Every structure is written in C-alpha cells, then in structure tokens.
Amino acid sequence: MKSSDPQLQGKRNNQRPQTQRPADTQDDWWKYGVIYQVNVRSFFDANNDGVGDIKGLTAKLDYFVELGVAAIALTPVFTSPMSDFGFDVSDYYSLDPAFGDLDDFDALIREANKRGLRVLLDIVISHTSVQHPWFLESKQDRNNPKADWYVWADAQADGTVPNNWQTTFGHPAWSWSSTRGQYYLHNATSRQADLNFHNSEVIAEVLNILQFWLERGVAGFRLDCPNLYTHDKKLRNNPARRNMAAIPEEALINPFEYQLQIYNQNRPETLPTLARIRRLCDRYEAALLGSVTSSATFEMLNIYSGSQEGLQMANIYEALPSVCNLPGLVDVVRTFEENCDQVWPYWMLNNHDVARLVSRWEGDHDAPRLAAIVLALHLSLRGTPVLFQGDELGLEEAYIPFDNLCDPYGKLSWPQYMGRDGCRTPLPWDDNLPQAGFSTHKPWLPIDPRHLSHAINVQQKDPESVLRRVQRFIQWREEQPEILLGSMSIIHADASVLLLLRKHKGGRLLAAFNVSYEPAEIELNLPQPPEVLNGHGFAGELRDNRIYLPPYEAFFGRLP
Ligand code: NOJ
C-alpha cells in the first residue's frame, strides 16, 4: 500500500522553510510555527460538486504561505459514510471519494513541500464507522477473527445496557446488535463503534495506519480524543459528579455532564499505547497533537503530554467555552501555567466543534477589531497557536436553518443547542462570485450572506482587514524569541485589559491587550521604560511609563 514514488517516501518534510527566526528556534518546528486547521469540506471545491476537496486545497496552498503558517492540519479525509463528517471512518488507507484519491494526496504533499508547508492529518481511531469492514465482521458472531476488535458486552439480566456510560452527545453509550445478541460501546453516536484498545491486534493496526501516512510524507497527526481510546475492562459505572454547580447551565441539557468520566475514558491503560505511537512518530520527526477532551483537563494535560512518552502538544479544552470573555480566558491561562509548567500546549480559541469566537464573545463589540485583538493575544500565549479556518477572516457564526442542518449533534439537540454547522460553512473567497467563489455548485452547507463582506478578496485589498493584520502579526511574531519560546506570567488582568510578561534567556517582552471598545491605560512603575516594539501593526503607545491602549489595541515592548 506504500507510495511507489521514491521521492514521496520517508522523511520528506524535514526541509525547513526560510525564516528570520532566532537561531534557537530552528528545531522543533511544531513548537514555534503557527498551525492552521483546515476544514477540507469547506475550504475550496475544485471539482464543483459542493464539497471542498484535496485538489481544491492544493490549488490554494499559496494562501497559507502568504498567511505565514508553518503547517496545515486537515480535518478527517479518510473514506467515510460521513454520518459525523469524516469522524466515522470506514477505511483508513484511502481518501473519501468526495475529497479525492491517493494521487491527489501525494500531489498535495509534493506541492506543500515545495512551499515549506507541512501537512498533518486528523486520526480518528478511538472509534470507526459501523460500516467499517472490521465492525461488519465483528458483529457477525462472537467467534470471528475481529470478534474482539470492538467493545462488546452482554445485556444486564433485565435486558438493559451494561452500565451507565453516556456518549459525549448525550445518550446511553451502548447500542444493541441483534446479530451478536450483545451491546457495543460508542462514545459518540451509535454509528461510531469504539475500538477495543485492550486488543493488541487493534494497537498494531493503529501503528500500521500511522506508518502508512508517515511514509506518504505527513508531518504529524492530530489524534482525535486519545483519552477515549481505552475503557475500563470491568465496565464499572462512572460516579456522579460531586460538584454540579461547576457545570455551566447550558451543559446540563447533556447527561454526559452529570458524570465523572473515569471509567469510560481517561484510563491509564492508554499511556503505553500513546508511548508506542510517539516512538513511531519520533522516527519520522513527526508532531503529535492530541485533542484531549476531559472534565479534568489540567490533570490530563500533565498525564498525556508532560513527557517524551506522550503527545508533544495537547489542547486546552477550557479555552473553548460557550461564552467567552477576557477574565475567563485569563483564568484558563493562569490555571494552565500554575498546573502544567512542563506541558507545551496548543491553543485553539475556535475549532470545528464550537460556535465562532466573535459570536461567543460576551457583550457588544466591533467584531473585526475584536477578532484582530483576540488573534494577537492568541498568538502571544506560551504554546503553539492553532488557527481554525476562518479565524483569520474574523468570521461570525453562520446561521443554519433547521432544514439545512447536517451535524448529527445539532439534529439531536436543536434548538436548545444549534449544533456545529455554523462554524463549518464554506470559506468565502470572493464576494463577486456565486457561492462566494467556494464552488459553482450549491455547497453542502449554505454560505451566510453576512460572510460576503469578510471574503478573502475584500480583505486582501484592505491593509487594515483582520486578514492583513493577522498576516502582519504572524510575520512579526516569528522574530520575537520571548513569544516563541519564553515563559509566561500575567502581570495585570482586569475585565478588559491583560498585561503579559514573556521571558526568554535575558530577554523580557511585555505584551498588553485591550479587549474592549473603551480606551485603557496601564501604569508601569518601572525604573526604566521598555523599548517600544514596532512592526506588529497595533497602535498602543508608551508615555511617561504608562501604556495607552486605544480600543481593541495592543502594545509590545522589550524591557532593558
Ligand atoms: C471529536 C471531534 O472533535 C468531533 O468533531 C467528533 O464529532 C467527535 N470526536 C466524535 O468523533
């Protein structure tokens, strides 16, 4: 199954792009470069069938080069019945025909390499589609070769489900198979059966899959929910949460939130598997990002990514709340720094599972300016920034009428919860073209008319657009060792202003942000004022040892 083109084999991604970065940031690209999560389905549709594809992505690679990102991380592209839009895989060794084929993929890697861009894949291996041939075989009877590849359990004496586990989408995590006369476990929808990570053949196959794609030249993986890989063999009931008051009210519509997930996920048995995955990836100098979704994030971060045996980077799920504001974000940053100083995180303030940030941010705001200042803050945190497609345009959450809903989670919980389609709509390329230049065909999700004024062609013409500002900021960031590598502490924070200190070797960089429509001032009280840094595109000023921040502006200075 390997590529026959010798040029495509092995460690192709090791040439480093030309950069002005400080000398000590030339290794570990994944630590210093910005990563961009591409929602392939909605990026660009080259074959005009309404669904974005790999050829479309390849055609637009220069967009990423201009933006200045180091790598793109693709949402799942493997063959799938798409009941959860690729998070339900039925063949890990092929691309879904909607996205293209392996030749298209190889061409993507070749073209990306030419531009010094790395490509990461999203590996969803905690579960497969129920249409995967492994599951179809497994459910036949209790003795077939794949019988133990999934998590099967007998009904209780009264016929009910084996235990109290709930899916993340909010219903019992067990479904019945009449062929086998048993229940199978699914942490997501009933169309997504959980693989049995207690079975060594399953783990060997996971390593084969990863190696197949590493050989094709991918530079790393986002592992979808690695903390869900293993379940408790004894199938013990999860206990109820002790502190229900800590759960945001809107989450109470989901019974999953009522439990402490200690037996269906977050199992220590996952760690040896993760170590084997890491060893394989290290051979290819590939990066591992893990989307660790847990009610105990900070504890899990230390467990999953605090060592050479785990992920290089894990995300901080708390940074994606349903209602955002500066104090909430500062609280997450502070808790992270206090609890996880050995962990290198990746920060996402948006992703394919949550409503777009400018729509989640509390209060009335000038949305493009809010987007620009929050992006600057995001890109100034300790860790790897991962942008989600559309962040760079400051897109707001699209409105999707019920009849157009695609997301299975949304269909289940609408209208209390509108689902995840609103952040997954096609990227607006050109406000003058039908379907905003994404496709000539009706797209799989409608384009919100409000996105036209944010289209890429519009923003490219305006030096003060969110797109141009974030480009400028990414370029500037590349040359600031304290931001790329330094420690981080919070010097001052209030409802709308944050002052960070980033330190690296002898360098000390102050970064101040005003996330509000009112001007703000910060008294510095320093024996010597900082040297004012320019080139980042923000208009904060230093006067008499005070930082002046106009609305939605930032200031950067280096201390002597
Ligand atoms: C986590 C992914 O981020 C989400 O999009 C998906 O629906 C679930 N895993 C289930 O696969």
PDB file of N, CA, C and O in Angstrom, residues 52 130 155 179 444 447 463 465 477 493:
ATOM      1  N   GLY A  52     -15.735  20.712  -0.542  1.00  0.00           N
ATOM      2  CA  GLY A  52     -14.311  21.020  -0.693  1.00  0.00           C
ATOM      3  C   GLY A  52     -13.493  19.735  -0.836  1.00  0.00           C
ATOM      4  O   GLY A  52     -13.913  18.677  -0.367  1.00  0.00           O
ATOM      5  N   VAL A 130     -19.645   2.270  11.878  1.00  0.00           N
ATOM      6  CA  VAL A 130     -20.229   0.918  11.960  1.00  0.00           C
ATOM      7  C   VAL A 130     -20.258   0.265  10.582  1.00  0.00           C
ATOM      8  O   VAL A 130     -20.573  -0.916  10.456  1.00  0.00           O
ATOM      9  N   ALA A 155     -26.076  -7.838  27.792  1.00  0.00           N
ATOM     10  CA  ALA A 155     -27.094  -7.044  28.479  1.00  0.00           C
ATOM     11  C   ALA A 155     -27.127  -7.436  29.956  1.00  0.00           C
ATOM     12  O   ALA A 155     -26.700  -8.537  30.326  1.00  0.00           O
ATOM     13  N   THR A 179     -27.503  -9.329  15.606  1.00  0.00           N
ATOM     14  CA  THR A 179     -26.768 -10.484  15.071  1.00  0.00           C
ATOM     15  C   THR A 179     -25.928 -11.136  16.169  1.00  0.00           C
ATOM     16  O   THR A 179     -25.811 -12.350  16.255  1.00  0.00           O
ATOM     17  N   TRP A 444     -22.465  22.197   0.365  1.00  0.00           N
ATOM     18  CA  TRP A 444     -23.090  21.258   1.319  1.00  0.00           C
ATOM     19  C   TRP A 444     -23.734  21.984   2.491  1.00  0.00           C
ATOM     20  O   TRP A 444     -24.735  21.520   3.027  1.00  0.00           O
ATOM     21  N   ILE A 447     -23.848  29.368   2.519  1.00  0.00           N
ATOM     22  CA  ILE A 447     -22.947  30.436   2.949  1.00  0.00           C
ATOM     23  C   ILE A 447     -23.790  31.538   3.567  1.00  0.00           C
ATOM     24  O   ILE A 447     -24.785  31.973   2.978  1.00  0.00           O
ATOM     25  N   PRO A 463      -5.553  47.004   3.863  1.00  0.00           N
ATOM     26  CA  PRO A 463      -4.403  46.732   4.753  1.00  0.00           C
ATOM     27  C   PRO A 463      -4.796  46.634   6.222  1.00  0.00           C
ATOM     28  O   PRO A 463      -4.047  46.084   7.032  1.00  0.00           O
ATOM     29  N   SER A 465      -7.617  45.088   7.278  1.00  0.00           N
ATOM     30  CA  SER A 465      -8.571  43.987   7.493  1.00  0.00           C
ATOM     31  C   SER A 465      -7.987  43.009   8.520  1.00  0.00           C
ATOM     32  O   SER A 465      -6.768  43.002   8.776  1.00  0.00           O
ATOM     33  N   ARG A 477       5.756  38.036  14.834  1.00  0.00           N
ATOM     34  CA  ARG A 477       5.927  37.052  15.911  1.00  0.00           C
ATOM     35  C   ARG A 477       7.142  36.157  15.669  1.00  0.00           C
ATOM     36  O   ARG A 477       7.855  35.797  16.601  1.00  0.00           O
ATOM     37  N   ALA A 493      -4.344  41.860  35.062  1.00  0.00           N
ATOM     38  CA  ALA A 493      -5.525  41.468  34.277  1.00  0.00           C
ATOM     39  C   ALA A 493      -6.746  42.058  34.936  1.00  0.00           C
ATOM     40  O   ALA A 493      -6.878  42.049  36.164  1.00  0.00           O
TER      41      ALA A 493
END
